Coordinates of C-alpha atoms and ligand atoms in Angstrom, one line a residue:
Chain K
M237 CA 0.0 0.0 0.0
W238 CA 2.5 2.6 1.2
I239 CA 5.1 1.5 -1.3
E240 CA 2.6 1.6 -4.1
K241 CA 1.4 5.0 -3.2
Q242 CA 5.0 6.3 -3.2
G243 CA 5.6 4.5 -6.5
N244 CA 2.5 6.1 -8.1
I245 CA 3.4 9.5 -6.8
I246 CA 7.0 9.3 -7.9
D247 CA 5.7 8.1 -11.3
F248 CA 3.6 11.3 -11.6
T249 CA 6.5 13.4 -10.3
L250 CA 8.8 12.1 -13.1
S251 CA 6.3 12.8 -15.8
S252 CA 5.7 16.2 -14.3
L253 CA 9.4 16.9 -14.4
L254 CA 9.5 15.9 -18.0
R255 CA 6.7 18.3 -18.8
R256 CA 8.7 21.3 -17.6
K257 CA 11.9 20.1 -19.3
R258 CA 13.4 23.5 -19.9
K259 CA 12.9 24.9 -16.4
N260 CA 14.1 21.7 -14.8
L261 CA 17.1 21.3 -17.0
A262 CA 18.3 24.8 -16.3
L263 CA 17.8 24.1 -12.6
I264 CA 19.7 20.8 -12.8
S265 CA 22.6 22.4 -14.7
V266 CA 23.1 25.2 -12.3
Y267 CA 22.8 22.9 -9.3
M268 CA 25.2 20.4 -10.9
L269 CA 27.8 23.1 -11.6
V270 CA 27.7 24.4 -8.0
I271 CA 28.2 20.8 -6.7
F272 CA 30.9 20.2 -9.3
F273 CA 32.9 23.2 -8.1
F274 CA 32.5 22.5 -4.4
A275 CA 33.3 18.8 -4.8
S276 CA 36.3 19.6 -7.0
V277 CA 37.8 21.8 -4.3
M278 CA 37.1 19.3 -1.7
F279 CA 38.6 16.4 -3.6
F280 CA 41.6 18.5 -4.6
T281 CA 42.5 19.9 -1.2
H282 CA 41.9 16.7 0.5
A283 CA 43.9 14.6 -1.9
I284 CA 46.8 17.1 -1.8
K285 CA 46.8 17.0 2.0
K286 CA 47.0 13.3 1.8
E287 CA 49.9 13.4 -0.6
A288 CA 51.7 15.8 1.7
S289 CA 51.2 13.5 4.7
I290 CA 52.7 10.7 2.6
I291 CA 55.8 12.8 1.8
L292 CA 56.2 13.7 5.4
K293 CA 55.6 10.3 6.8
E294 CA 58.8 9.3 5.1
A295 CA 60.6 12.5 5.9
P296 CA 63.3 12.2 8.7
E297 CA 62.5 13.4 12.1
M298 CA 65.3 15.9 12.1
V299 CA 67.4 17.5 9.5
V300 CA 70.7 19.3 10.2
Q301 CA 72.0 21.8 7.6
K302 CA 75.2 23.7 7.7
M303 CA 74.8 27.5 7.3
A304 CA 77.2 30.0 5.9
G305 CA 76.3 33.6 5.4
G306 CA 72.7 32.7 6.1
R307 CA 72.7 30.2 3.3
H308 CA 72.5 26.4 3.2
E309 CA 75.9 24.9 2.5
L310 CA 77.5 21.5 2.2
I311 CA 78.0 19.8 5.6
P312 CA 81.2 18.0 6.6
L313 CA 80.7 14.4 7.3
G314 CA 82.7 14.8 10.5
Y315 CA 79.7 16.4 12.0
I316 CA 78.0 13.0 12.0
E317 CA 80.4 11.7 14.7
Q318 CA 79.7 14.7 16.9
I319 CA 76.0 14.3 16.6
K320 CA 76.2 10.6 17.4
E321 CA 77.7 11.4 20.7
I322 CA 74.5 13.0 21.8
R323 CA 72.4 10.6 23.8
G324 CA 69.1 9.7 22.2
A325 CA 70.1 10.5 18.7
H326 CA 70.4 7.5 16.4
S327 CA 70.6 6.6 12.7
V328 CA 72.6 9.7 12.0
K329 CA 73.3 9.7 8.3
G330 CA 74.6 12.1 5.6
R331 CA 72.3 12.7 2.7
L332 CA 73.2 13.6 -0.9
W333 CA 70.6 15.4 -2.9
G334 CA 70.3 18.4 -5.2
Y335 CA 68.5 19.9 -8.2
Y336 CA 69.6 19.3 -11.7
Y337 CA 68.4 21.6 -14.5
D338 CA 67.8 19.5 -17.6
P339 CA 68.0 21.7 -20.7
V340 CA 66.2 19.1 -22.9
A341 CA 63.1 19.0 -20.8
G342 CA 63.5 22.6 -19.6
A343 CA 62.8 21.4 -16.1
N344 CA 64.4 20.9 -12.7
F345 CA 64.8 17.3 -11.5
T346 CA 65.5 16.3 -8.0
L347 CA 68.6 14.1 -7.8
M348 CA 69.0 11.9 -4.7
V349 CA 71.4 9.2 -3.6
P350 CA 69.4 6.4 -1.9
G351 CA 70.6 4.0 0.7
E352 CA 73.7 2.0 -0.1
G353 CA 73.4 -0.6 -2.9
E354 CA 70.0 0.6 -4.2
V355 CA 71.4 2.1 -7.4
E356 CA 74.7 0.9 -8.8
Q357 CA 77.3 3.1 -10.5
G358 CA 76.3 4.1 -14.1
G359 CA 72.6 3.5 -13.5
I360 CA 69.7 5.6 -12.4
A361 CA 66.1 5.0 -11.4
V362 CA 63.6 7.7 -12.5
G363 CA 60.1 8.8 -11.5
K364 CA 57.1 8.7 -13.8
G365 CA 57.3 12.4 -14.5
V366 CA 60.9 12.2 -15.6
S367 CA 60.3 9.3 -17.9
R368 CA 57.3 11.1 -19.4
V369 CA 59.0 14.4 -20.2
R370 CA 62.2 12.7 -21.4
F371 CA 60.4 9.8 -23.2
L372 CA 62.6 7.4 -21.3
D373 CA 62.1 3.6 -21.2
E374 CA 64.0 1.2 -19.1
E375 CA 67.5 0.5 -20.5
D376 CA 67.5 3.9 -22.2
E377 CA 70.4 6.2 -21.6
M378 CA 70.0 9.7 -20.2
E379 CA 72.6 12.3 -20.7
F380 CA 73.9 14.6 -18.0
M381 CA 76.3 17.4 -18.1
A382 CA 78.6 17.6 -15.1
S383 CA 79.7 20.8 -13.5
D384 CA 83.0 20.7 -15.3
G385 CA 81.3 20.5 -18.7
E386 CA 81.8 16.8 -19.3
V387 CA 78.8 15.0 -20.8
F388 CA 78.1 11.5 -19.7
G389 CA 75.2 9.0 -20.0
L390 CA 73.5 7.0 -17.3
K391 CA 71.3 4.0 -17.9
V392 CA 67.7 3.9 -16.7
K393 CA 67.4 0.8 -14.6
Q394 CA 64.0 1.3 -13.3
I395 CA 61.0 3.6 -13.6
F396 CA 59.0 3.8 -10.4
S397 CA 55.4 4.7 -10.0
P398 CA 55.3 5.5 -6.4
E399 CA 52.5 6.0 -3.8
S400 CA 52.5 9.7 -4.4
E401 CA 53.4 11.4 -7.7
L402 CA 53.7 14.7 -6.0
V403 CA 56.8 13.4 -4.2
S404 CA 58.7 11.5 -6.7
S405 CA 57.4 12.4 -10.2
D406 CA 60.5 14.5 -10.7
L407 CA 62.9 12.3 -8.8
I408 CA 66.0 10.6 -10.1
L409 CA 67.9 8.2 -7.9
I410 CA 71.6 8.1 -8.6
S411 CA 74.7 6.4 -7.2
E412 CA 77.0 8.3 -4.8
E413 CA 79.9 8.2 -7.2
D414 CA 77.9 9.6 -10.1
F415 CA 76.3 12.2 -7.9
R416 CA 79.7 13.5 -6.7
K417 CA 81.0 13.5 -10.3
L418 CA 78.0 15.3 -11.7
F419 CA 78.1 18.1 -9.1
G420 CA 81.8 18.1 -8.6
M421 CA 81.3 17.4 -4.9
V422 CA 84.4 16.3 -3.0
K423 CA 84.3 13.3 -0.6
G424 CA 83.8 14.1 3.0
V425 CA 80.8 16.4 2.6
A426 CA 77.0 15.8 2.3
T427 CA 74.0 18.0 1.5
D428 CA 72.7 17.6 5.0
I429 CA 72.5 15.2 7.9
V430 CA 69.4 13.4 9.0
L431 CA 68.7 11.6 12.3
S432 CA 66.0 9.9 14.3
V433 CA 65.2 10.4 17.9
R434 CA 64.4 7.5 20.2
N435 CA 62.0 9.3 22.4
P436 CA 59.9 12.0 20.7
K437 CA 59.7 14.0 24.0
E438 CA 63.5 14.6 23.7
L439 CA 63.2 16.2 20.2
S440 CA 63.7 19.7 21.3
T441 CA 66.4 18.9 23.9
I442 CA 68.4 17.1 21.3
A443 CA 67.9 19.9 18.8
L444 CA 69.1 22.3 21.4
K445 CA 72.2 20.2 22.1
I446 CA 73.1 20.0 18.4
A447 CA 72.7 23.7 18.1
E448 CA 75.1 24.2 21.0
R449 CA 77.7 21.8 19.8
L450 CA 77.5 22.9 16.1
P451 CA 76.6 26.6 16.2
D452 CA 77.0 26.9 12.4
T453 CA 74.0 24.6 11.7
R454 CA 70.3 25.0 11.4
I455 CA 67.9 22.2 12.6
I456 CA 64.6 21.5 10.9
L457 CA 62.0 19.3 12.7
R458 CA 59.5 17.2 10.8
E459 CA 56.7 18.7 12.8
E460 CA 57.6 22.1 11.6
M461 CA 57.5 21.0 8.0
L462 CA 54.2 19.4 8.6
R463 CA 52.7 22.6 10.0
T464 CA 54.0 24.6 7.1
Y465 CA 52.5 22.3 4.6
E466 CA 49.2 22.3 6.4
M467 CA 49.1 26.0 6.5
V468 CA 49.8 26.3 2.8
F469 CA 47.2 23.8 1.9
N470 CA 44.6 25.1 4.3
W471 CA 45.2 28.7 3.2
R472 CA 44.8 27.9 -0.5
G473 CA 41.9 25.6 0.0
G474 CA 40.4 28.2 2.4
M475 CA 40.6 30.9 -0.2
M476 CA 38.8 28.7 -2.7
L477 CA 36.1 28.0 -0.2
V478 CA 35.5 31.7 0.5
V479 CA 35.0 32.2 -3.2
L480 CA 32.8 29.2 -3.4
S481 CA 30.7 30.2 -0.4
G482 CA 29.7 33.2 -2.4
T483 CA 28.7 30.9 -5.2
L484 CA 26.7 28.7 -2.8
L485 CA 24.9 31.7 -1.5
A486 CA 24.0 32.8 -5.0
F487 CA 22.8 29.3 -5.6
I488 CA 20.6 29.2 -2.6
I489 CA 19.0 32.5 -3.7
F490 CA 18.6 31.2 -7.2
S491 CA 17.1 27.9 -6.1
W492 CA 14.8 29.6 -3.6
D493 CA 13.6 31.8 -6.4
R494 CA 13.3 29.0 -8.9
A495 CA 11.7 26.5 -6.5
S496 CA 9.6 28.8 -4.5
G497 CA 8.1 30.8 -7.3
L498 CA 5.4 28.4 -8.3
S499 CA 4.1 29.3 -11.7
A500 CA 0.4 30.0 -12.2
E501 CA 0.3 26.7 -14.1
E502 CA 1.7 24.8 -11.1
R503 CA -0.7 26.5 -8.7
R504 CA -3.6 25.5 -11.0
E505 CA -2.4 22.0 -11.0
I506 CA -2.1 21.8 -7.3
G507 CA -5.7 23.1 -7.1
I508 CA -6.8 20.4 -9.5
L509 CA -5.1 17.7 -7.6
K510 CA -6.7 18.9 -4.4
A511 CA -10.1 18.9 -6.1
I512 CA -9.9 15.4 -7.4
G513 CA -9.0 14.0 -4.0
W514 CA -5.4 14.5 -3.2
E515 CA -4.7 15.5 0.3
T516 CA -2.4 18.4 1.2
S517 CA 0.2 15.8 2.4
D518 CA 0.0 14.0 -1.0
V519 CA 0.8 17.2 -2.8
I520 CA 3.7 17.9 -0.5
L521 CA 4.9 14.4 -0.9
M522 CA 4.9 14.9 -4.7
K523 CA 6.8 18.2 -4.3
F524 CA 9.2 16.5 -2.0
W525 CA 10.0 13.8 -4.5
E526 CA 10.3 16.5 -7.2
G527 CA 12.9 18.4 -5.1
T528 CA 14.6 15.2 -4.2
V529 CA 14.9 13.9 -7.8
I530 CA 16.3 17.2 -9.0
S531 CA 18.8 17.7 -6.1
V532 CA 19.9 14.1 -5.6
S533 CA 20.5 13.5 -9.3
S534 CA 22.4 16.9 -9.8
F535 CA 24.3 16.1 -6.6
F536 CA 25.6 12.8 -7.8
V537 CA 26.3 13.9 -11.3
G538 CA 28.2 16.9 -10.0
V539 CA 30.2 14.8 -7.6
F540 CA 31.0 12.3 -10.3
L541 CA 32.1 15.0 -12.7
A542 CA 34.3 16.6 -10.0
Y543 CA 35.9 13.2 -9.4
L544 CA 36.7 12.9 -13.1
H545 CA 38.0 16.5 -13.1
V546 CA 40.3 16.1 -10.2
F547 CA 41.6 12.6 -10.5
F548 CA 41.5 11.9 -14.2
L549 CA 41.9 15.3 -15.8
S550 CA 44.3 16.7 -13.2
S551 CA 42.0 19.6 -12.2
P552 CA 42.6 21.9 -15.2
L553 CA 40.3 24.5 -13.6
F554 CA 42.3 24.8 -10.5
E555 CA 45.8 24.7 -11.7
P556 CA 46.4 28.4 -11.5
A557 CA 44.8 28.7 -8.1
L558 CA 46.1 25.8 -6.2
K559 CA 49.1 24.3 -7.8
G560 CA 51.6 27.2 -8.2
W561 CA 54.4 25.1 -6.8
A562 CA 54.4 22.4 -9.4
I563 CA 56.0 23.3 -12.7
L564 CA 57.1 20.0 -13.8
Y565 CA 54.1 17.8 -13.9
P566 CA 52.5 18.0 -17.3
K567 CA 50.0 15.2 -16.5
F568 CA 50.1 15.4 -12.7
K569 CA 47.7 12.9 -11.3
L570 CA 46.5 12.9 -7.7
I571 CA 45.7 9.6 -6.1
P572 CA 42.0 9.3 -5.6
F573 CA 41.2 9.9 -1.9
I574 CA 37.6 10.5 -0.9
D575 CA 36.4 11.8 2.4
F576 CA 32.9 10.6 2.9
Y577 CA 32.4 13.0 5.8
Q578 CA 33.0 15.9 3.4
I579 CA 30.6 14.5 0.8
A580 CA 28.0 14.1 3.5
T581 CA 28.5 17.7 4.6
L582 CA 28.1 19.0 1.1
F583 CA 25.0 16.8 0.6
F584 CA 23.6 18.2 3.8
F585 CA 24.2 21.8 2.8
T586 CA 22.8 21.6 -0.7
V587 CA 20.2 18.8 -1.0
V588 CA 18.5 19.5 2.3
P589 CA 17.9 23.3 1.9
Y590 CA 16.9 22.8 -1.7
T591 CA 14.3 20.2 -0.9
G592 CA 13.1 22.5 1.8
A593 CA 12.9 25.4 -0.6
T594 CA 10.6 23.4 -2.9
I595 CA 8.3 22.1 -0.2
I596 CA 7.5 25.2 1.7
P597 CA 5.8 27.2 -1.1
S598 CA 3.9 24.1 -2.3
W599 CA 2.7 23.6 1.2
R600 CA 1.2 27.1 1.1
A601 CA -0.3 26.4 -2.3
A602 CA -1.6 23.0 -1.2
T603 CA -3.6 24.4 1.7
I604 CA -5.9 26.3 -0.7
D605 CA -9.5 25.3 -0.6
P606 CA -10.2 22.7 -3.3
D607 CA -13.4 24.5 -4.3
S608 CA -11.4 27.3 -5.7
V609 CA -10.9 25.1 -8.8
M610 CA -14.6 25.3 -9.5
R611 CA -14.4 29.0 -10.0
T612 CA -11.6 29.2 -12.5
Chain D
M234 CA -32.1 6.1 3.0
N235 CA -30.9 9.5 1.8
M236 CA -27.7 9.8 -0.2
I237 CA -26.9 13.3 1.0
Q238 CA -28.9 15.5 3.3
L239 CA -28.4 19.2 3.9
L240 CA -30.1 20.8 6.9
N241 CA -30.4 24.5 7.0
I242 CA -27.2 25.3 5.2
R243 CA -25.9 28.8 5.1
K244 CA -22.7 29.9 3.3
V245 CA -21.3 33.4 4.0
F246 CA -18.3 34.7 2.1
N247 CA -15.9 37.2 3.6
M248 CA -17.7 37.1 6.9
G249 CA -17.3 40.2 9.1
R250 CA -15.8 42.3 6.3
P251 CA -17.4 45.1 4.3
N252 CA -17.9 42.8 1.3
E253 CA -19.6 40.1 3.3
F254 CA -22.0 38.2 1.1
T255 CA -24.4 35.4 1.9
A256 CA -24.5 33.0 -1.1
I257 CA -26.7 30.3 0.4
H258 CA -29.6 31.3 2.8
G259 CA -30.6 28.3 4.9
V260 CA -31.1 25.6 2.3
S261 CA -32.4 22.1 3.4
L262 CA -32.3 19.4 0.7
S263 CA -32.3 15.7 0.3
I264 CA -30.6 14.0 -2.6
H265 CA -32.1 10.7 -3.6
P266 CA -29.8 7.8 -4.5
H267 CA -29.5 6.5 -8.1
Q268 CA -31.2 9.6 -9.5
V269 CA -30.1 12.5 -11.7
T270 CA -30.7 15.8 -10.0
A271 CA -30.2 19.0 -11.8
L272 CA -29.7 22.4 -10.2
K273 CA -31.1 25.3 -12.2
G274 CA -31.1 29.0 -11.8
P275 CA -29.7 32.3 -13.0
S276 CA -26.1 33.2 -12.7
G277 CA -25.0 34.0 -9.2
S278 CA -27.9 32.1 -7.6
G279 CA -25.5 29.8 -5.7
K280 CA -25.5 26.6 -7.8
T281 CA -21.8 26.2 -7.8
T282 CA -21.6 27.1 -4.1
L283 CA -24.2 24.5 -3.2
L284 CA -22.6 21.9 -5.3
S285 CA -19.2 22.3 -3.7
I286 CA -20.8 22.0 -0.2
L287 CA -22.7 18.8 -1.4
G288 CA -19.4 17.4 -2.7
C289 CA -17.4 18.1 0.5
M290 CA -15.2 20.6 -1.3
A291 CA -16.2 23.5 0.9
R292 CA -17.6 23.8 4.4
P293 CA -20.9 25.6 5.1
T294 CA -20.9 28.5 7.5
S295 CA -23.7 26.9 9.4
G296 CA -26.0 24.0 9.1
R297 CA -25.4 20.2 9.0
I298 CA -24.5 17.7 6.2
M299 CA -25.3 14.0 6.4
L300 CA -23.8 11.5 4.1
F301 CA -25.5 8.1 4.2
D302 CA -27.3 9.3 7.3
R303 CA -23.9 9.9 8.9
E304 CA -23.0 13.4 10.1
I305 CA -19.9 14.7 8.4
T306 CA -20.3 18.4 9.1
S307 CA -17.4 18.9 11.4
L308 CA -15.0 16.1 10.3
P309 CA -11.4 17.2 10.0
E310 CA -10.0 18.1 6.6
R311 CA -8.2 14.8 6.2
F312 CA -11.3 12.7 6.5
L313 CA -13.3 15.0 4.3
T314 CA -10.7 14.6 1.6
E315 CA -10.9 10.8 1.9
I316 CA -14.7 10.9 1.7
R317 CA -14.4 13.2 -1.3
R318 CA -12.0 10.8 -3.0
K319 CA -14.0 7.7 -2.3
T320 CA -17.6 9.0 -2.7
F321 CA -17.5 11.7 -5.3
G322 CA -16.3 12.1 -8.9
F323 CA -16.2 15.6 -10.2
V324 CA -16.5 17.0 -13.8
F325 CA -15.6 20.6 -14.0
Q326 CA -16.8 23.2 -16.5
Q327 CA -13.3 23.7 -17.9
F328 CA -12.6 20.0 -17.5
H329 CA -9.3 20.9 -15.7
L330 CA -7.3 18.2 -17.2
I331 CA -3.6 18.3 -16.5
K332 CA -1.6 19.3 -19.6
G333 CA 1.5 17.6 -20.8
I334 CA 0.6 14.1 -19.5
T335 CA -1.4 11.5 -21.3
V336 CA -5.1 10.8 -21.2
L337 CA -4.4 7.6 -19.3
E338 CA -2.3 9.3 -16.7
N339 CA -5.0 12.0 -16.2
V340 CA -7.6 9.3 -15.6
M341 CA -5.4 7.5 -13.1
L342 CA -4.4 10.6 -11.2
P343 CA -7.2 10.7 -8.6
A344 CA -6.3 7.1 -7.5
Y345 CA -2.6 7.6 -6.9
P346 CA -2.9 8.6 -3.2
G347 CA -5.0 5.5 -2.6
G348 CA -2.0 3.3 -3.0
E349 CA -3.4 0.8 -5.5
G350 CA -0.9 -1.2 -7.5
Y351 CA 0.0 0.5 -10.8
G352 CA -0.9 -2.5 -12.9
A353 CA -4.4 -3.0 -11.5
L354 CA -5.0 0.7 -11.6
R355 CA -4.0 1.0 -15.2
K356 CA -6.2 -1.9 -16.2
R357 CA -9.2 -0.3 -14.5
A358 CA -8.5 3.0 -16.2
M359 CA -8.3 1.3 -19.6
E360 CA -11.6 -0.4 -19.0
I361 CA -13.2 3.0 -18.2
L362 CA -11.7 4.6 -21.3
D363 CA -13.0 1.7 -23.3
L364 CA -16.5 2.2 -22.0
L365 CA -16.3 5.9 -23.1
S366 CA -14.7 4.9 -26.5
L367 CA -11.5 6.5 -25.6
S368 CA -9.1 3.6 -25.6
K369 CA -7.4 4.7 -28.8
K370 CA -6.6 8.0 -27.2
A371 CA -5.1 6.6 -24.0
S372 CA -1.6 7.6 -24.8
S373 CA -2.3 10.9 -26.4
R374 CA -1.5 14.1 -24.6
V375 CA -4.6 15.9 -23.5
E376 CA -3.7 19.1 -25.4
W377 CA -4.5 17.4 -28.7
L378 CA -8.0 16.2 -27.7
S379 CA -11.2 17.5 -29.3
G380 CA -13.8 19.1 -27.0
G381 CA -15.8 15.9 -26.8
E382 CA -12.8 13.7 -26.1
A383 CA -11.6 16.1 -23.4
Q384 CA -15.0 15.9 -21.8
R385 CA -15.1 12.1 -21.9
T386 CA -11.6 12.1 -20.4
A387 CA -12.9 14.3 -17.6
I388 CA -15.7 11.9 -17.0
A389 CA -13.4 8.9 -17.0
R390 CA -11.2 10.6 -14.4
A391 CA -14.3 11.3 -12.3
L392 CA -15.1 7.6 -12.4
I393 CA -11.7 6.1 -11.6
N394 CA -12.3 5.8 -7.8
R395 CA -15.6 4.1 -8.3
P396 CA -17.6 7.0 -6.8
S397 CA -21.2 6.6 -5.9
V398 CA -22.0 10.2 -6.7
M399 CA -21.0 12.1 -9.8
I400 CA -21.0 15.9 -9.5
A401 CA -20.8 18.1 -12.7
D402 CA -20.8 21.9 -12.7
E403 CA -21.9 23.4 -16.1
P404 CA -20.6 20.3 -17.9
T405 CA -22.1 21.4 -21.2
G406 CA -21.0 25.0 -21.0
H407 CA -18.3 24.5 -23.6
L408 CA -20.0 22.0 -25.8
D409 CA -22.3 22.2 -28.8
S410 CA -25.7 20.7 -28.6
R411 CA -24.7 17.4 -30.1
L412 CA -21.9 16.9 -27.5
S413 CA -24.3 18.1 -24.8
Q414 CA -26.8 15.4 -25.7
E415 CA -24.0 12.9 -25.8
F416 CA -23.0 14.0 -22.3
M417 CA -26.5 13.4 -21.1
Q418 CA -26.6 10.0 -22.7
I419 CA -23.4 9.0 -20.8
M420 CA -25.1 10.3 -17.6
G421 CA -28.0 8.0 -18.4
R422 CA -25.7 5.0 -18.7
L423 CA -24.1 5.9 -15.3
K424 CA -27.6 6.2 -13.8
Q425 CA -28.2 2.6 -15.0
D426 CA -25.0 1.7 -13.2
R427 CA -26.7 3.0 -10.0
K428 CA -24.7 6.2 -9.7
T429 CA -26.2 9.2 -8.1
I430 CA -25.7 12.3 -10.3
L431 CA -25.8 16.0 -9.5
I432 CA -25.6 18.6 -12.3
A433 CA -25.7 22.3 -12.0
S434 CA -26.5 24.0 -15.3
H435 CA -28.4 26.7 -17.2
D436 CA -28.5 24.6 -20.2
P437 CA -32.1 23.6 -21.3
I438 CA -30.7 20.5 -22.9
V439 CA -29.8 19.3 -19.4
H440 CA -33.1 20.3 -17.7
E441 CA -35.3 18.9 -20.5
S442 CA -33.3 15.6 -20.9
E443 CA -35.4 12.6 -19.9
T444 CA -32.4 11.3 -18.0
V445 CA -33.0 14.0 -15.4
D446 CA -35.3 12.9 -12.6
R447 CA -35.5 16.0 -10.6
V448 CA -34.9 19.7 -11.3
I449 CA -34.2 22.0 -8.3
E450 CA -34.5 25.7 -9.0
M451 CA -32.5 28.2 -7.2
R452 CA -32.7 32.0 -6.9
D453 CA -30.6 34.3 -4.7
G454 CA -29.2 31.5 -2.6
R455 CA -32.6 29.9 -1.9
I456 CA -34.5 26.9 -3.4
I457 CA -37.8 27.9 -4.9
Ligands
ATP225 N1 -15.1 33.0 -2.7 C1 -16.1 33.9 -2.8 N2 -16.1 35.1 -2.2 C2 -17.1 36.0 -2.4 N3 -18.2 35.8 -3.0 C3 -18.3 34.6 -3.7 C4 -17.3 33.6 -3.6 N4 -17.7 32.5 -4.3 C5 -18.9 32.8 -4.8 N5 -19.3 34.0 -4.4 C6 -20.5 34.7 -4.7 O1 -21.6 33.8 -4.4 C7 -22.6 33.9 -5.3 C8 -23.0 32.6 -5.8 O2 -22.0 32.1 -6.7 P1 -22.1 30.7 -7.5 O3 -20.8 30.6 -8.2 O4 -22.5 29.7 -6.5 O5 -23.2 31.0 -8.5 P2 -23.7 30.1 -9.7 O6 -25.2 29.9 -9.5 O7 -22.9 28.9 -9.8 O8 -23.5 31.1 -10.9 P3 -23.1 30.7 -12.4 O9 -24.3 30.1 -13.0 O10 -22.7 32.0 -13.0 O11 -22.0 29.7 -12.3 C9 -22.2 34.9 -6.4 O12 -22.8 36.1 -6.2 C10 -20.7 35.0 -6.2 O13 -20.2 36.2 -6.5
MG226 MG1 -21.5 28.2 -11.2

C-alpha cells in the first residue's frame, strides 16, 4: 500500500518533471555546476593534503643543515660523529641530494642518492614524470652534463610509479659516485645530515644540544614541515572555499527563487489535484519527490564530474589557483582519496535546503481550498 | 435512505468584512440515490456554491451535512478529503485536465494517493476509457484532444475511484448541442449503473433531458 502510493506519486512526479523540461534542465545544470565546483575543491585539497602527509611520513624526524652567510651549505661528514655522541640521537646519516636543470626538458629534476646498494654506478632510477618528459624507457640512456662541462650517460634501470606522484614524479635516484662526479662534490661532505630520535619527547632537547655543539647549523624538525604544509594547503583551500561560499549563497538564492516561485500553471495543477481528492500531504509528498529527484541527481552527477575532473583530468580548472608550486608535472595525477564525511557535509548543505525550498511554497499552495478550482 | 442530506445550510463569504456576502440562505435538501438531480437558476444564484458543499469541497458557514445518514459536518480536513475521493467524482466546466501528460495518466491521477498497484489501476483506467470509447486516445497528450474527447476524459477521471456520486458543474458549458446530448446519454448510462448524479446547469438540454429525474430551481441562494 504505502510502497505503491510512493511509486505512483513518484511516477507522476517524473512525468511532471519531463513536462517542464526547460525549467528543470536549467535548474539541474546550475545545481550540478555548483556541486561540481565544491566537490572539486574538496577532492583536490583533501587529496593534496593526503599526498603531503605521505611525503612527510617518510621524511626524517630531524634534518641538520650547515649554514654559511645565512645560506645552506654542504655539511662536513665529521659532524656525524659529533651528533652521534648526543644521547638519544640515532641513525645519523649524511644525505646527498640536489637539483639538476635539464635543458632538454627545460625542467628541474630532483637528484637523490638512496641507501647503499639501491642504485649501482652508471645506473639511475627515475620517477614517472621524468620518464614522461624525457620519453625514457628502461635501459635507455639519459645524458647529464657535469659541473666541469663533461657530458656522460647513465642507464635507466627502473621507472618507479610511487605512492604519491607529487613526491617522486621528478625524482632521479643516482649512485653516490655519479652524484659527486656530476656536481663536482668532494668526498667528506654531504648535502645535509638526518637523524632519528628514540623518544619524541626529547626532540627539542636534542635539537638544542646539536645547536650548542654545532653553532653553524640549522635544525629542521618534521613537525615544523608538517605545520608549514598544512598552513599552505589550508590557506589555499580556504581561499577557494571563500570564493565558493559566495557561489553557494547565490545558488541558494537562485534555487529559492526557482523553486519557491510556483508558476500560475503549477498552482492551478495543485488546485486540480486537491479537487480530485489529493490531500495536502500528498501534494507535499509529490513536491518532496520532485525536489529530491532534482537535487539528488544533480548532486551525484556533480560529484561524479568533480571526481573525473580532479583525479582523471588533473584539475585543469584549479591549476592556476592551487598548484603554483608544481611546474614540472604535465600530467600530474592525484591519487583518488575520498572523504565521505566531506561529501555528506556537502550533501547536507545543498540537498536538504533545496528540498526544503521546494516544499514550503507548495505547502502554502496545497492548503488552498479545493473548491477554488470550481471557480476558474 | 438518503444519499446526501443538507439541513439549514448557510454559506457566507468574507464574513465580518465590508464585502460580506451570503451566497446560500438556509437551504435544506435531500438528494435521492440512483437519480439524476439538476440544479437550475440564474447566474449568481448559488448553484456552484451549493454543489461544492454537497461534494465536501467547501464547508458551510452553518447547518449540517449528512452522508448516508452519517453526520460529516465537522470532520477534519483529512477525513473529508478521503470521503471526497471515495464517494464523489467531479466533472468541471473547464474540465481541468492536466496538460503535458497522457489521457491515461490524467484518468489515473485521482487514484494515486489511494496506494493501489499500478498494474491494477492501469487496467481499470483502460476499462473505463474503453466504455467511453477513448481507448485509442489513452496515450495521447490531453492538449490534442477534441472538446468531446476532453469531456469524456474528464468523466473517465471522475469515475476512476468508483464513486457513488457524480458531480458536474456546467458540464455542457463549452459543448455544442450534439456533444451536450452525448453527455446526457453518458449520464443516463451511469444512472443505470446506479450512480447518483448531480448537475448544475443553465442549459435547457440538461433540464429537458429525460435522464434527469428532478430539477431543483434556485434563486438568490434559496431553493424555490
Ligand atoms: N469566494 C467567494 N467570495 C465571495 N463571493 C463569492 C465567492 N464564491 C462565490 N461568491 C458569490 O456567491 C454567489 C453565488 O456564486 P455561485 O458561483 O455559486 O453562483 P452560480 O449559481 O454557480 O453562478 P453561475 O451560473 O454563473 O455559475 C455569487 O454572487 C458569487 O459572486
Ligand atoms: Mg456556477
